[in-house]
């Protein structure tokens, strides 16, 4: 090809055209160069260049010269292996063709590694390791372009040399990453073209196909587009939630005292609004469980990537299937990793391993590290087939030849580096994925098995063994900002092992003293136990330990220290709100300990106590009761009686009684708890105050509000003295006192107290702590009942409902409680459609959760009746009013406030359908009982009086009706104010009703 005449200098000629030529993995640099030149008025095109290896370089480079203007090559050391190429081809074409056309070619380079000497003909500008201002200067200088002022460009990329402000533990970049450019570009286009709030894509495919590598390469290749890149290991539910929630403080969310669920809710809201960062990428790696994903996945202007073995994501997000390597990708990868292979040899190895990336990674590592010839290697693979029973973590599509290749590697290491095999056997005693291998180095040497004692004393040998396994692509070093390790301190080092590799290694090292290695891991986990599951700062460590309990055999361990760690992991699940995984773990622990751990053992009792509490918090009240009752009976019959443990078991049983609606039994047990606690521990002990607080709970459930208030005030004073005013338990007592005041009808007092308590909750616990959420919910109800800012109540309840659903799920009792209150509010304000959805959901949810004979499930029928009445279905409404009233009368008695409220609604229903005598009789009885139970001035009493006046007026008994109405209006004005909504409604002769509040303590 003839050389073209050299163009005039761009500085004299004006704007110039530049073709930016780049390998796929430097697209972000090419895009930055494009924007830099284009913003200064130049015409620019980009072209990804990866010429087939069978095409001569001179032809490919000549095709680039068909473009106008300059050709700018974006170089690194891998650029010269595109293909890859026969040795010497690049050197020849640089000295010949490129040298002849040097006026058309220019280059920048992005590496500190040496490039071919002949590259000097391109005079590449070095952009590696410098700032943006200097990079712009060098780029323009190399292209002989003026350094003019750029035009403003909205949405411009960040300089690729600058990392995103938030970068979260993305695996180290694989500089041997090969091909996949079409997949990466497809991913980028799908995410960029998606409608706002739906930019999520699941990368799916069989294990070992390269999903994680693809996601990691995407994060690096396109990171200039993002201000936040956060990597979430999703192997287990707890690791997913812990790692995901750790993004919250990095975005300025200060709710660190709450559990992962609360932080995730706040995090999702922050990502949705785009403050402080609008451009974000969250990668969930290895997320195979779709259930509950809608409560986790963020929405907003950012992007989400998911890697998964399962193809069930298509119903929620876009989905991209990852195939095996194309043959050119397979051979290119092999020839880069094992440079002595010819193209024909690489092709034969690719055929043998069926182009499966994970299999080729291991084959390339073995060939590259050993220098073994391809024929010798393939002969060994074919002549010594590996036979083993199928393993659930090894996909059926995985080639048999690769299993044999792994066997060859292990046998080689046994001969040459036996310590690396010992380290592999140790890894197989952990769970696959993230392995905190360095924990074993913290175990005293004397407690390690003989063959592993070198780990504790030989740091250099440890480092060499890990380096060898990394070089052979068996392990990958993990990235974790929480680690800050020097070369001499590997005690906290973590590595990653692919699930398929783990299953193969487990079988190939199964005879290598497996139980000894598992015992070492168990001891390492026990030593890593922070010992305080109440401290949220220790939760990430417990999430890490939790993942490795079962693979290490910790659930079968007879070591008390290991068993204590298992129970502490259950405490972590309870305190952090991980009720699902906690319940599952508790079930497995119980199966392993049954018949092995004595029923009177301290740890067995703690297992039962924690499991019961987890079940109760997750809404499985009946099963919690069965466990707690069995433990209580065992402790009662023990000789001698452990009074301390018996007291805790009794308290748990009382809590179960409250959940099950057996309120009098709960009070009886709780009073006994209090008496025993005062005798055993003293009146001011923390646990004694808990027992007294629980007495108030039980009194409140029985409708004995004044008594509950007196007890709560006493507990509050004692906690202020014994603890401090800002202690969480003290704040809880403040909540209880405000609740008592509201139930007593003292709405303004309740609102004033709760407002102060809310400020303290925000300062001490943060906005998303469960106790703060409860305080916010109660404050909204206090202000609504007091007639203050009623217009804001809708937004407050809607926000609380969304938070509860995100934290706990739609069917959890906390979410159902808010749904009921919000449904009542919407019904009162005319939004009957959404009110129906919420009230029906709450009523059916509680009926399924508690059973139809529970007081809460029974009382909720009255709310649905009010909705039907508002919709005009009067007869159906009366039927539900009567069911709620008669049911609560049987369950709680005629004098319980809940029963009286349902009676008020039932009387109103009778009035509307014309059954006036029945309405008046029921209203008169309700008023009489309300005066006796709640007092003459309680809002429910006055509502009953207004209702009776309306019934008597309908029966033309106007004299009595007038006196009752006048007295009620005077009392309402005095106690609630002339402008209170209740007072105004009564003056307008609007019949009062009563909203049932679902309350489970």
Coordinates of C-alpha atoms in Angstrom, one line a residue, residues 64 141 315 345 454 482 631 697 855 900 922 978:
X64 CA -7.8 1.8 9.4
X141 CA 0.3 17.7 22.2
X315 CA -40.0 -12.3 35.5
X345 CA -2.4 -26.8 19.9
X454 CA 3.3 -24.7 60.0
X482 CA -12.2 -3.7 55.8
X631 CA -38.5 -25.7 77.8
X697 CA -47.7 -4.9 78.3
X855 CA -58.8 -11.2 69.3
X900 CA -66.9 -1.8 73.6
X922 CA -76.9 -1.9 72.4
X978 CA -64.1 23.1 70.4

